[in-house]
Coordinates of C-alpha atoms in Angstrom, one line a residue:
Chain E
M1 CA -24.2 0.4 -10.9
Y2 CA -20.9 1.6 -11.9
T3 CA -20.1 2.5 -15.6
L4 CA -16.5 2.5 -16.8
S5 CA -15.7 5.9 -17.8
S6 CA -14.1 6.3 -21.3
K7 CA -11.4 8.4 -19.9
L8 CA -10.1 5.7 -17.4
K9 CA -10.7 3.1 -20.0
L10 CA -8.4 5.1 -22.6
T11 CA -5.8 5.8 -20.0
A12 CA -5.6 2.2 -19.1
I13 CA -5.2 1.1 -22.7
I14 CA -2.7 4.0 -23.3
F15 CA -0.6 2.7 -20.4
M16 CA -0.8 -1.0 -22.0
I17 CA 0.4 0.2 -25.3
V18 CA 3.2 2.5 -24.2
G19 CA 4.2 -0.4 -21.8
A20 CA 4.1 -2.9 -24.7
I21 CA 6.2 -0.7 -27.0
G22 CA 8.6 -0.3 -24.1
L23 CA 8.9 -3.9 -23.5
V24 CA 9.6 -4.6 -27.1
I25 CA 12.3 -1.9 -27.0
G26 CA 13.5 -3.7 -23.9
F27 CA 13.9 -7.1 -25.8
I28 CA 15.4 -5.3 -29.0
Q29 CA 18.1 -3.7 -26.7
A30 CA 19.0 -6.7 -24.7
P31 CA 22.1 -8.4 -26.5
S32 CA 21.8 -11.6 -28.3
N33 CA 25.5 -12.6 -28.5
L34 CA 28.9 -11.9 -26.9
D35 CA 29.9 -9.4 -29.4
D36 CA 27.0 -7.3 -28.6
V37 CA 27.8 -7.3 -24.9
R38 CA 31.6 -6.4 -25.7
E39 CA 30.3 -3.4 -27.7
M40 CA 28.0 -2.3 -25.0
M41 CA 30.8 -2.5 -22.6
A42 CA 33.1 -0.7 -24.8
A43 CA 30.4 2.1 -25.2
E44 CA 30.1 2.4 -21.6
E45 CA 33.8 2.9 -21.1
H46 CA 33.8 5.5 -23.8
H47 CA 31.3 7.3 -21.7
G48 CA 34.0 8.3 -19.3
E49 CA 33.9 5.3 -17.0
S50 CA 37.7 4.6 -16.0
S51 CA 38.8 1.4 -17.2
H52 CA 40.3 0.8 -13.5
A53 CA 37.1 1.0 -12.0
D54 CA 35.6 -1.2 -14.5
E55 CA 38.2 -3.9 -14.0
S56 CA 37.6 -4.0 -10.3
E57 CA 34.0 -4.1 -10.7
A58 CA 34.3 -7.0 -13.2
N59 CA 36.6 -8.9 -10.8
F60 CA 34.0 -8.2 -8.0
A61 CA 31.4 -9.6 -10.4
Q62 CA 33.4 -12.7 -11.0
A63 CA 34.0 -13.1 -7.2
E64 CA 30.4 -12.7 -6.6
H65 CA 29.4 -15.2 -9.3
G66 CA 31.6 -17.7 -7.8
M67 CA 30.1 -17.0 -4.4
L68 CA 26.4 -17.3 -5.5
L69 CA 27.1 -20.6 -7.3
D70 CA 28.9 -22.0 -4.3
D71 CA 30.1 -25.2 -5.9
E72 CA 33.7 -26.8 -5.9
P73 CA 33.9 -27.5 -9.6
G74 CA 33.1 -23.8 -10.6
R75 CA 35.6 -22.5 -8.0
N76 CA 38.3 -24.7 -9.3
A77 CA 37.4 -23.7 -12.9
E78 CA 37.7 -20.2 -11.9
G79 CA 41.1 -20.6 -10.4
E80 CA 42.2 -22.1 -13.9
H81 CA 40.6 -19.4 -15.5
T82 CA 42.5 -16.6 -13.7
A83 CA 45.6 -18.1 -15.3
E84 CA 44.3 -17.4 -18.8
A85 CA 43.2 -14.0 -18.9
G86 CA 41.3 -14.5 -22.2
A87 CA 39.1 -17.4 -21.1
H88 CA 38.4 -15.2 -17.8
D89 CA 37.3 -12.4 -20.2
T90 CA 34.9 -14.7 -22.0
E91 CA 33.5 -16.1 -19.0
H92 CA 32.8 -12.9 -17.6
L93 CA 31.2 -11.6 -20.7
E94 CA 29.0 -14.7 -21.0
H95 CA 27.9 -13.9 -17.4
K96 CA 27.2 -10.6 -18.3
L97 CA 25.3 -11.6 -21.6
H98 CA 23.0 -13.8 -19.5
Q99 CA 22.3 -11.0 -16.9
L100 CA 21.4 -8.6 -19.8
Q101 CA 19.3 -11.0 -21.8
N102 CA 17.5 -11.7 -18.3
K103 CA 16.7 -8.2 -17.9
P104 CA 13.6 -7.5 -19.9
W105 CA 12.1 -11.0 -18.8
A106 CA 13.0 -10.3 -15.2
A107 CA 11.2 -6.8 -15.7
I108 CA 8.0 -8.5 -16.8
Y109 CA 8.3 -11.2 -14.2
V110 CA 8.5 -8.7 -11.4
A111 CA 5.6 -6.5 -12.6
A112 CA 3.5 -9.5 -13.5
F113 CA 4.1 -11.0 -10.0
F114 CA 3.5 -7.7 -8.2
F115 CA 0.0 -7.1 -9.7
F116 CA -1.0 -10.6 -9.4
M117 CA 0.0 -10.8 -5.6
I118 CA -2.2 -7.7 -5.2
S119 CA -5.2 -9.3 -6.4
L120 CA -4.3 -12.5 -4.4
G121 CA -3.7 -10.5 -1.3
V122 CA -7.2 -9.0 -1.7
L123 CA -8.8 -12.3 -2.2
A124 CA -7.2 -13.4 1.1
F125 CA -8.5 -10.3 2.7
Y126 CA -12.0 -11.0 1.2
A127 CA -12.1 -14.5 2.5
L128 CA -10.9 -13.3 5.8
Q129 CA -13.8 -10.8 6.1
Y130 CA -16.3 -13.6 5.4
A131 CA -14.6 -16.2 7.6
S132 CA -14.3 -13.5 10.4
Q133 CA -17.9 -12.4 9.9
A134 CA -16.7 -8.8 10.0
G135 CA -19.3 -6.1 10.4
W136 CA -17.4 -3.2 9.1
S137 CA -16.3 -4.5 5.4
P138 CA -19.5 -5.7 3.6
V139 CA -19.8 -2.3 1.9
L140 CA -16.5 -2.9 0.3
F141 CA -17.1 -6.6 -0.8
R142 CA -17.9 -5.4 -4.4
V143 CA -14.6 -3.5 -4.6
M144 CA -12.7 -6.6 -3.2
E145 CA -14.3 -8.9 -5.7
A146 CA -13.5 -6.6 -8.6
I147 CA -10.0 -6.4 -7.4
S148 CA -9.6 -10.1 -7.2
A149 CA -11.1 -10.5 -10.7
Y150 CA -7.4 -9.7 -11.9
I151 CA -6.3 -12.9 -10.4
V152 CA -7.5 -15.0 -13.5
P153 CA -5.7 -13.0 -16.3
G154 CA -2.9 -12.1 -14.0
G155 CA -2.6 -15.8 -13.0
I156 CA -2.6 -17.0 -16.6
I157 CA 0.1 -14.6 -17.4
M158 CA 2.2 -15.9 -14.6
F159 CA 1.7 -19.4 -15.8
V160 CA 2.6 -18.6 -19.3
L161 CA 5.9 -16.9 -17.8
L162 CA 6.7 -19.9 -15.8
A163 CA 6.0 -22.1 -18.7
L164 CA 8.2 -20.1 -21.1
S165 CA 10.9 -20.2 -18.5
S166 CA 10.5 -23.9 -18.2
F167 CA 10.9 -24.3 -22.1
H168 CA 14.2 -22.3 -21.8
M169 CA 13.0 -19.1 -23.5
N170 CA 15.0 -17.3 -20.5
H171 CA 17.4 -17.9 -17.8
L172 CA 15.2 -16.8 -15.0
F173 CA 15.5 -20.0 -13.2
V174 CA 19.0 -21.2 -13.0
W175 CA 17.9 -24.8 -11.8
M176 CA 16.0 -25.3 -15.3
D177 CA 19.3 -25.3 -17.0
P178 CA 20.6 -28.9 -17.4
E179 CA 24.0 -27.6 -18.0
V180 CA 24.3 -25.9 -14.7
V181 CA 22.3 -28.7 -12.7
A182 CA 24.9 -31.2 -14.1
Q183 CA 27.7 -29.4 -12.4
D184 CA 26.0 -28.5 -9.2
E185 CA 25.4 -31.1 -6.6
I186 CA 23.4 -28.8 -4.3
I187 CA 20.6 -28.4 -7.1
Q188 CA 21.0 -32.1 -8.0
N189 CA 19.9 -33.1 -4.5
K190 CA 16.9 -30.7 -5.0
T191 CA 15.7 -32.1 -8.3
A192 CA 13.0 -34.4 -6.7
Y193 CA 11.3 -31.1 -5.8
L194 CA 12.8 -28.6 -8.4
N195 CA 12.0 -30.2 -11.7
V196 CA 10.1 -28.6 -14.4
P197 CA 6.9 -30.9 -14.8
F198 CA 6.3 -30.9 -10.9
F199 CA 7.0 -27.4 -10.9
L200 CA 4.2 -26.6 -13.5
I201 CA 2.0 -29.0 -12.1
R202 CA 2.1 -27.4 -8.7
A203 CA 1.7 -24.0 -10.4
A204 CA -1.3 -25.3 -12.2
I205 CA -3.1 -26.7 -9.1
F206 CA -2.7 -23.6 -6.9
L207 CA -3.7 -21.2 -9.8
A208 CA -6.8 -23.6 -10.6
G209 CA -7.6 -23.6 -6.7
W210 CA -7.5 -19.8 -6.4
F211 CA -9.5 -19.4 -9.6
L212 CA -12.2 -21.8 -8.4
F213 CA -12.4 -20.5 -5.0
R214 CA -12.7 -17.0 -6.4
H215 CA -15.3 -18.0 -8.7
F216 CA -17.6 -19.6 -6.2
L217 CA -17.1 -16.9 -3.5
V218 CA -18.1 -14.2 -5.9
R219 CA -20.9 -16.3 -7.5
N220 CA -22.4 -17.0 -4.0
S221 CA -22.1 -13.2 -3.2
R222 CA -24.1 -12.4 -6.4
R223 CA -26.6 -15.0 -5.7
L224 CA -27.1 -14.0 -2.1
D225 CA -28.3 -10.5 -3.6
E226 CA -31.4 -12.4 -5.2
A227 CA -31.8 -15.0 -2.5
T228 CA -34.6 -14.9 0.2
D229 CA -32.4 -16.6 3.1
N230 CA -29.0 -16.6 4.1
Y231 CA -28.1 -19.9 2.5
Y232 CA -25.5 -18.7 0.2
F233 CA -24.0 -16.5 3.0
K234 CA -23.3 -19.7 5.0
K235 CA -22.1 -21.3 2.0
N236 CA -19.7 -18.5 1.6
F237 CA -18.5 -18.7 5.3
K238 CA -17.4 -22.3 4.9
L239 CA -15.9 -21.7 1.5
A240 CA -14.1 -18.9 2.8
A241 CA -12.6 -20.8 5.7
G242 CA -11.7 -23.5 3.2
F243 CA -10.0 -21.2 1.1
L244 CA -8.0 -19.7 3.9
V245 CA -6.5 -23.1 4.6
F246 CA -5.9 -23.9 1.0
F247 CA -4.4 -20.4 0.6
L248 CA -2.1 -20.7 3.5
I249 CA -0.5 -23.8 2.2
S250 CA -0.6 -22.9 -1.6
E251 CA 0.8 -19.4 -1.0
S252 CA 3.8 -20.9 1.1
I253 CA 4.8 -23.4 -1.5
M254 CA 4.0 -20.7 -4.3
S255 CA 6.7 -18.5 -2.5
W256 CA 9.1 -21.1 -2.7
D257 CA 8.5 -22.1 -6.2
W258 CA 8.0 -18.8 -7.9
I259 CA 10.4 -16.5 -5.9
M260 CA 12.9 -18.5 -3.6
S261 CA 13.7 -21.1 -6.3
L262 CA 15.3 -18.3 -8.3
D263 CA 18.2 -18.6 -5.8
P264 CA 18.3 -22.3 -5.9
H265 CA 21.2 -22.4 -3.2
W266 CA 19.4 -20.3 -0.7
F267 CA 16.6 -21.1 1.8
S268 CA 14.7 -19.3 4.3
T269 CA 12.0 -20.8 6.7
L270 CA 9.8 -17.7 7.1
F271 CA 9.7 -16.9 3.5
G272 CA 6.2 -17.8 2.6
W273 CA 5.2 -15.5 5.5
Y274 CA 7.2 -12.8 4.4
L275 CA 5.7 -12.8 0.8
F276 CA 2.3 -13.1 2.1
S277 CA 2.6 -9.9 4.5
S278 CA 3.9 -8.2 1.3
M279 CA 1.0 -9.3 -0.9
F280 CA -1.5 -8.6 2.0
V281 CA -0.5 -5.0 2.6
S282 CA -0.4 -4.2 -1.1
G283 CA -3.8 -5.8 -1.6
I284 CA -5.4 -3.8 1.4
T285 CA -3.7 -0.5 0.2
V286 CA -5.3 -1.2 -3.3
I287 CA -8.6 -1.7 -1.7
A288 CA -8.2 1.6 0.1
L289 CA -7.1 3.4 -3.2
V290 CA -9.8 2.0 -5.3
S291 CA -12.5 2.8 -2.6
I292 CA -11.3 6.4 -2.2
Y293 CA -11.3 6.9 -5.9
L294 CA -14.9 5.4 -6.4
K295 CA -16.2 7.4 -3.4
S296 CA -14.6 10.7 -4.8
R297 CA -16.4 9.9 -8.1
G298 CA -19.7 9.5 -6.0
Y299 CA -20.3 5.7 -6.6
L300 CA -19.7 4.6 -2.8
P301 CA -22.0 7.1 -0.8
F302 CA -22.3 4.4 1.9
V303 CA -18.6 4.3 2.5
N304 CA -17.7 6.8 5.2
N305 CA -14.5 8.0 6.7
S306 CA -14.5 5.3 9.3
H307 CA -14.2 2.7 6.7
I308 CA -11.1 4.4 5.3
H309 CA -9.9 4.6 8.7
D310 CA -10.2 0.9 9.4
L311 CA -8.4 0.2 6.0
A312 CA -5.7 2.7 6.9
K313 CA -5.2 0.8 10.4
Y314 CA -4.8 -2.4 8.4
M315 CA -2.3 -0.7 6.1
F316 CA -0.2 0.6 9.2
G317 CA -0.5 -2.6 11.0
I318 CA 0.4 -5.1 8.3
S319 CA 3.2 -2.7 7.1
I320 CA 4.6 -3.1 10.5
F321 CA 4.1 -6.8 10.3
W322 CA 5.9 -6.8 7.0
T323 CA 8.8 -5.0 8.6
Y324 CA 8.8 -7.5 11.6
L325 CA 9.3 -10.4 9.1
W326 CA 11.7 -8.5 6.9
F327 CA 13.7 -7.8 9.9
S328 CA 13.4 -11.3 11.4
Q329 CA 14.8 -12.9 8.3
F330 CA 17.4 -10.4 7.9
M331 CA 18.6 -10.4 11.3
L332 CA 18.9 -14.1 12.1
I333 CA 20.8 -14.5 8.9
W334 CA 23.1 -11.5 9.6
Y335 CA 23.6 -12.6 13.2
S336 CA 24.6 -16.2 12.5
N337 CA 26.3 -15.1 9.3
I338 CA 26.5 -18.7 7.9
P339 CA 28.0 -18.5 4.5
E340 CA 25.6 -20.4 2.5
E341 CA 22.7 -18.1 3.7
V342 CA 24.3 -15.0 4.0
V343 CA 25.2 -14.8 0.4
Y344 CA 21.6 -13.7 -0.3
F345 CA 21.9 -10.5 1.7
I346 CA 25.6 -9.8 0.6
S347 CA 24.6 -9.8 -3.0
R348 CA 21.5 -7.5 -2.2
I349 CA 23.4 -5.1 0.1
E350 CA 26.6 -4.8 -2.0
N351 CA 24.6 -4.4 -5.5
Y352 CA 21.1 -3.2 -4.3
G353 CA 22.0 -1.0 -1.5
L354 CA 19.5 1.8 -2.3
P355 CA 16.4 -0.4 -3.2
F356 CA 17.1 -2.9 -0.5
F357 CA 17.2 -0.3 2.4
G358 CA 15.0 2.3 0.6
M359 CA 12.3 -0.3 0.6
V360 CA 12.4 -0.5 4.5
V361 CA 12.0 3.4 4.5
L362 CA 9.0 3.3 2.2
N363 CA 7.2 0.3 3.7
F364 CA 8.0 1.1 7.3
L365 CA 9.2 4.5 8.6
F366 CA 7.0 6.2 6.2
P367 CA 3.5 4.5 7.1
L368 CA 4.6 4.3 10.7
L369 CA 5.0 8.1 11.0
V370 CA 2.1 9.2 8.7
L371 CA -0.5 6.7 9.5
M372 CA 0.2 6.7 13.5
N373 CA -2.2 9.6 14.0
S374 CA -5.8 8.6 14.2
D375 CA -7.0 11.7 12.5
Y376 CA -4.6 11.3 9.5
K377 CA -6.2 7.8 8.8
R378 CA -9.4 9.7 8.0
V379 CA -8.0 12.1 5.5
N380 CA -8.1 10.8 2.0
W381 CA -5.1 12.4 0.6
F382 CA -3.0 11.3 3.5
V383 CA -4.2 7.7 2.8
V384 CA -3.8 7.9 -0.8
M385 CA -0.2 9.4 -0.4
T386 CA 0.9 6.6 1.9
G387 CA -0.8 4.0 -0.1
I388 CA 1.3 5.2 -3.3
V389 CA 4.4 5.0 -1.3
I390 CA 3.5 1.6 0.1
L391 CA 2.9 0.3 -3.2
I392 CA 6.1 1.7 -4.6
G393 CA 7.8 0.0 -1.7
H394 CA 6.3 -3.3 -2.3
Y395 CA 7.2 -3.2 -6.0
L396 CA 10.8 -2.6 -4.8
D397 CA 10.4 -5.7 -2.5
V398 CA 9.5 -8.0 -5.3
F399 CA 12.3 -6.2 -7.4
N400 CA 14.8 -7.1 -4.5
M401 CA 13.7 -10.6 -4.4
V402 CA 13.8 -11.3 -8.1
M403 CA 16.6 -8.9 -9.7
P404 CA 19.7 -10.1 -7.8
A405 CA 19.2 -13.5 -8.6
T406 CA 18.3 -13.0 -12.4
V407 CA 20.1 -9.9 -13.3
G408 CA 22.6 -9.5 -10.6
E409 CA 24.7 -6.2 -10.6
S410 CA 23.5 -5.3 -14.2
W411 CA 20.1 -4.1 -12.7
F412 CA 18.7 -0.7 -13.5
I413 CA 15.1 0.7 -13.2
G414 CA 15.0 1.8 -16.9
I415 CA 12.8 1.2 -20.0
P416 CA 12.0 -2.4 -19.6
E417 CA 11.2 -2.1 -15.9
I418 CA 8.9 1.0 -16.1
S419 CA 7.3 -0.4 -19.2
A420 CA 6.4 -3.6 -17.7
V421 CA 4.8 -1.6 -14.5
L422 CA 2.9 0.6 -17.2
F423 CA 1.7 -2.3 -19.0
F424 CA 0.5 -4.7 -16.0
G425 CA -0.7 -1.5 -14.3
G426 CA -2.9 -0.6 -17.2
L427 CA -4.2 -4.3 -17.5
F428 CA -4.8 -4.2 -14.0
T429 CA -6.8 -1.1 -14.0
F430 CA -8.8 -2.3 -17.1
V431 CA -9.7 -5.6 -15.7
V432 CA -10.5 -4.2 -12.1
F433 CA -12.6 -1.5 -13.4
S434 CA -14.3 -3.5 -16.0
A435 CA -15.1 -6.0 -13.2
L436 CA -16.6 -3.4 -11.1
T437 CA -19.3 -2.7 -13.9
K438 CA -20.6 -6.2 -13.5
A439 CA -22.5 -5.9 -10.3
P440 CA -24.2 -3.2 -8.1
L441 CA -21.4 -1.7 -5.8
L442 CA -23.6 -2.4 -2.7
A443 CA -24.2 -5.9 -1.8
K444 CA -27.9 -6.2 -1.0
R445 CA -28.6 -9.0 1.4
N446 CA -25.6 -9.6 3.3
P447 CA -26.5 -10.1 6.9
F448 CA -24.0 -7.6 8.0
I449 CA -24.7 -5.0 5.5
K450 CA -26.9 -2.8 7.6
E451 CA -24.3 -2.9 10.4
S452 CA -21.6 -1.9 7.9
E453 CA -23.5 1.0 6.4
H454 CA -23.9 2.5 9.7
F455 CA -20.3 1.5 10.8
H456 CA -18.8 4.2 12.8
Y457 CA -15.5 4.2 14.7
Chain Q
M1 CA -16.6 28.9 49.7
A2 CA -20.1 28.3 49.7
S3 CA -21.3 26.2 46.7
K4 CA -24.4 24.5 45.9
F5 CA -24.6 21.3 43.7
I6 CA -27.4 19.1 42.7
H7 CA -26.9 15.3 42.4
A8 CA -29.2 13.9 39.9
I9 CA -29.2 10.1 39.8
Y10 CA -30.3 8.1 36.7
N11 CA -30.7 4.2 36.5
D12 CA -30.1 3.8 32.8
D13 CA -27.1 5.0 30.6
D14 CA -29.5 5.9 27.7
L15 CA -31.5 8.3 29.9
L16 CA -28.3 9.7 31.3
L17 CA -27.0 10.5 27.8
Q18 CA -30.4 12.2 26.8
A19 CA -30.3 14.1 29.9
V20 CA -26.8 15.1 29.4
K21 CA -27.9 16.6 25.9
Q22 CA -30.8 18.4 27.5
V23 CA -28.8 19.9 30.3
R24 CA -26.1 21.2 28.0
E25 CA -28.9 22.8 25.7
A26 CA -30.4 24.4 28.5
R27 CA -27.0 25.7 29.4
Y28 CA -26.8 24.3 32.9
H29 CA -23.2 23.6 33.9
I30 CA -22.3 19.9 34.5
G31 CA -19.7 19.5 37.3
E32 CA -19.1 15.8 37.0
I33 CA -20.7 12.4 36.1
Y34 CA -20.1 9.4 37.9
T35 CA -20.8 6.0 36.3
P36 CA -20.3 2.5 37.1
M37 CA -18.9 1.7 33.5
P38 CA -17.8 3.5 30.5
V39 CA -20.8 5.0 28.8
H40 CA -20.0 5.1 25.0
G41 CA -20.1 8.7 23.7
L42 CA -20.6 10.3 27.1
D43 CA -17.5 12.4 26.7
K44 CA -18.9 13.7 23.2
A45 CA -22.2 14.5 24.6
M46 CA -20.5 16.4 27.5
G47 CA -18.1 18.1 25.1
L48 CA -15.1 17.0 26.9
A49 CA -11.7 17.8 25.2
P50 CA -10.1 14.8 23.6
T51 CA -7.3 13.2 25.6
R52 CA -3.8 13.9 24.6
L53 CA -2.4 10.8 26.5
A54 CA -1.4 9.1 22.9
I55 CA 0.7 12.1 22.1
T56 CA 2.6 12.0 25.4
S57 CA 3.0 8.2 24.7
F58 CA 4.5 8.9 21.2
L59 CA 7.0 11.4 22.9
Y60 CA 7.9 8.8 25.7
G61 CA 8.4 6.3 23.1
V62 CA 10.8 8.9 21.4
V63 CA 12.8 9.1 24.7
G64 CA 12.9 5.6 25.1
F65 CA 14.3 4.9 21.6
A66 CA 17.1 7.8 22.2
V67 CA 17.9 6.2 25.6
S68 CA 18.4 2.8 24.1
V69 CA 20.5 4.0 21.3
A70 CA 22.6 6.3 23.6
M71 CA 23.1 3.3 26.0
M72 CA 24.1 0.8 23.4
N73 CA 26.3 3.2 21.4
F74 CA 28.2 4.0 24.6
I75 CA 28.5 0.7 26.0
M76 CA 29.2 -1.4 22.9
I77 CA 31.0 1.0 20.5
E78 CA 32.5 3.9 22.4
D79 CA 33.5 2.7 25.8
W80 CA 34.8 -0.7 25.1
P81 CA 34.5 -1.8 21.5
Q82 CA 35.4 -5.6 22.1
D83 CA 35.3 -8.2 19.5
I84 CA 32.6 -10.6 20.6
G85 CA 32.1 -13.4 18.3
G86 CA 33.1 -11.4 15.4
K87 CA 30.3 -8.7 15.7
P88 CA 31.7 -5.5 13.8
S89 CA 31.7 -2.9 16.8
F90 CA 33.5 -0.2 14.7
S91 CA 30.5 1.8 14.3
F92 CA 26.9 1.9 15.6
I93 CA 25.3 1.3 12.2
E94 CA 27.6 -1.8 11.5
N95 CA 26.3 -3.5 14.6
M96 CA 22.9 -1.9 14.6
P97 CA 20.8 -5.1 13.8
A98 CA 21.9 -6.7 17.1
F99 CA 20.6 -3.7 19.0
V100 CA 17.3 -3.5 17.5
P101 CA 15.7 -5.9 19.8
I102 CA 16.7 -3.7 22.7
M103 CA 15.8 -0.5 21.1
F104 CA 12.4 -1.9 20.2
E105 CA 11.7 -3.2 23.6
L106 CA 13.0 0.1 25.5
T107 CA 10.8 2.2 23.2
V108 CA 7.7 0.1 24.2
F109 CA 8.8 0.2 27.8
F110 CA 8.8 3.8 28.0
A111 CA 5.9 4.5 26.0
A112 CA 3.8 2.1 28.0
H113 CA 5.0 2.8 31.5
L114 CA 5.4 6.7 31.4
M115 CA 2.1 7.0 29.8
V116 CA 0.4 4.7 32.5
I117 CA 2.2 7.1 35.2
T118 CA 1.1 10.2 33.3
F119 CA -2.5 8.7 33.5
Y120 CA -2.3 8.2 37.1
M121 CA -1.0 11.6 37.8
R122 CA -3.4 13.3 35.6
S123 CA -6.4 11.6 37.1
K124 CA -4.9 11.6 40.5
L125 CA -4.9 8.1 41.3
W126 CA -2.6 6.5 43.8
P127 CA -2.7 3.8 46.6
F128 CA -4.3 5.0 49.9
K129 CA -6.0 7.9 48.0
Q130 CA -9.3 9.0 49.6
A131 CA -12.1 7.6 47.2
E132 CA -14.2 10.6 45.9
N133 CA -17.4 8.9 45.7
P134 CA -20.6 10.9 46.2
D135 CA -22.8 7.7 46.4
V136 CA -21.7 4.2 46.6
R137 CA -24.6 3.1 44.2
T138 CA -22.5 4.7 41.4
T139 CA -20.2 1.9 41.3
D140 CA -22.8 -0.6 40.8
D141 CA -25.9 0.3 39.0
M142 CA -26.6 4.2 39.3
F143 CA -25.5 7.1 37.1
L144 CA -25.0 10.3 38.9
M145 CA -24.8 13.8 37.3
E146 CA -23.5 16.7 39.4
I147 CA -24.8 20.0 38.4
D148 CA -23.6 23.5 39.5
A149 CA -26.8 25.3 40.9
A150 CA -25.0 28.5 42.4
N151 CA -26.4 30.8 40.1
H152 CA -29.8 29.0 39.4
N153 CA -33.0 28.8 40.9
V154 CA -32.9 25.4 42.6
D155 CA -36.5 24.5 42.2
E156 CA -36.7 25.4 38.6
L157 CA -33.6 23.3 38.1
T158 CA -35.0 20.3 40.2
K159 CA -38.1 20.5 38.0
F160 CA -36.0 20.7 34.8
L161 CA -34.0 17.6 36.0
Y162 CA -37.1 15.7 37.1
D163 CA -38.3 16.1 33.4
T164 CA -35.1 14.7 32.1
G165 CA -36.0 11.4 33.9
A166 CA -33.8 11.6 37.0
S167 CA -34.9 9.1 39.5
E168 CA -33.5 10.8 42.6
I169 CA -32.4 14.4 43.1
K170 CA -30.4 15.8 46.1
L171 CA -29.3 19.3 46.9
I172 CA -25.8 19.3 48.3
D173 CA -25.0 22.5 50.1
N174 CA -21.3 23.0 51.0
K175 CA -21.1 25.9 53.6

């Protein structure tokens, strides 16, 4: 039995408190009206930024804005605005205001989704181990069950965030704004799918499905410990196979809803897979990190370095899979260069150069070079180091998916972003390690547990 | 050069693995072992050094990557930078995504083929090579261990091997 150390509990709570305070600061700092934005921009100019550079940046932002909202009336309106400098200025300020108001919300959204997707990825991995009857992993089942426990609080938070967006507490989703939709024919044609009630119903169905599957998978796994036959194992096998079918469909649609619809003018067919690879690799990484931590505290004597080796192989392989999908999405759009598709990457490369290409280095080059060596995959600190890099890389991945659509060129990794990561990181740690105390760390009667204990690669 | 070998034949891989351990403990020198299929853990039991084939493969991959980059850079950017369908050929990095499929394939091609050729060369395999099989049954169901008997008492060694479970023991005398 694992007991939550008070030190870890305290650390998690401190993270949550510091994160919560930072988030409050983030909301206070966000401007509430145009005068605030004017003041903020004036203050920025005082800090030595030349007004010329600022102006060109403003014009660029304006052009970008027009490009992103690729609609005829908007463009015409812009043409008129260039004639009147004052109106132009106001519209630019309004644009900036929306971005800055979105900033703390988007920071929360990115962090909430990042930690939620880790637990969802772990749940998918867990179901996969059951469905494929893997012989190496049953000793890690309790770790996976505990990490997937975050899916419930994390999923509820995600739903609350989506509901808050739906009730116009923020401007994260452009298509939820009736004023925007009224002048936007492209979004109008999508309203059969992109409308608030249907959007929330879909989210609720998917979350409920994931919660239920997790609940029954874990319950059967606990009951198997007390059972005298393999009834619950067979049940879990079927349940896991069913979950994987449900997961594949729901995850795909979830990626369109929760992430892709932030850019309602843009679409990509492999987006669901792309998001899946991201959550899968971060989930596996977290399994490895938690296992190494628990092992170092002496709680997992039956986990040997071959198990770590296997997890590291997954981290390596799925990192490359992620890169393959990232590149396939990028290269196909770059190559054909169709204007309505390519704006997605133009806005990212122009405004997010470092995070956009930096994440490829973190998510691909680093694991590729470090985890290629078979011996390194058995060295704990190598796996931990690479794991941290991969997690930072996939946080940036979500950041790159969400931020350009919500805050545009006003992005910065500052107080709200870091606080949100601290808050959800603390919550995640607290939930996961509390869940670990609920059951013995070694599943007792799993038919593969002996094989898994003696697993050697 | 006169040399004496003993060929001990086993008919089970578990027996062979156990014999290898005993022979090494008794400090006899194993010349070679012939088996019909891979025996898991035999190299460890024999104390063979791990292969460095994977390292050569990595280096060949690096070579393939360099070749593809140099080739595409020379042809598409330096030698004749044409405008082909509006692709930016001003610098390598600008047009790089279009070269990635080639870079990837050539890396894999070099890594795979050169490693295979290295394997053939290191294990001395080629067409028309004379097979070095001491006993045809070792390709079917027998396991043969060859032990250097030059500095040992042959009778003692035979007795020892018999105790390890060898089903057949032969003295080979190369004069």
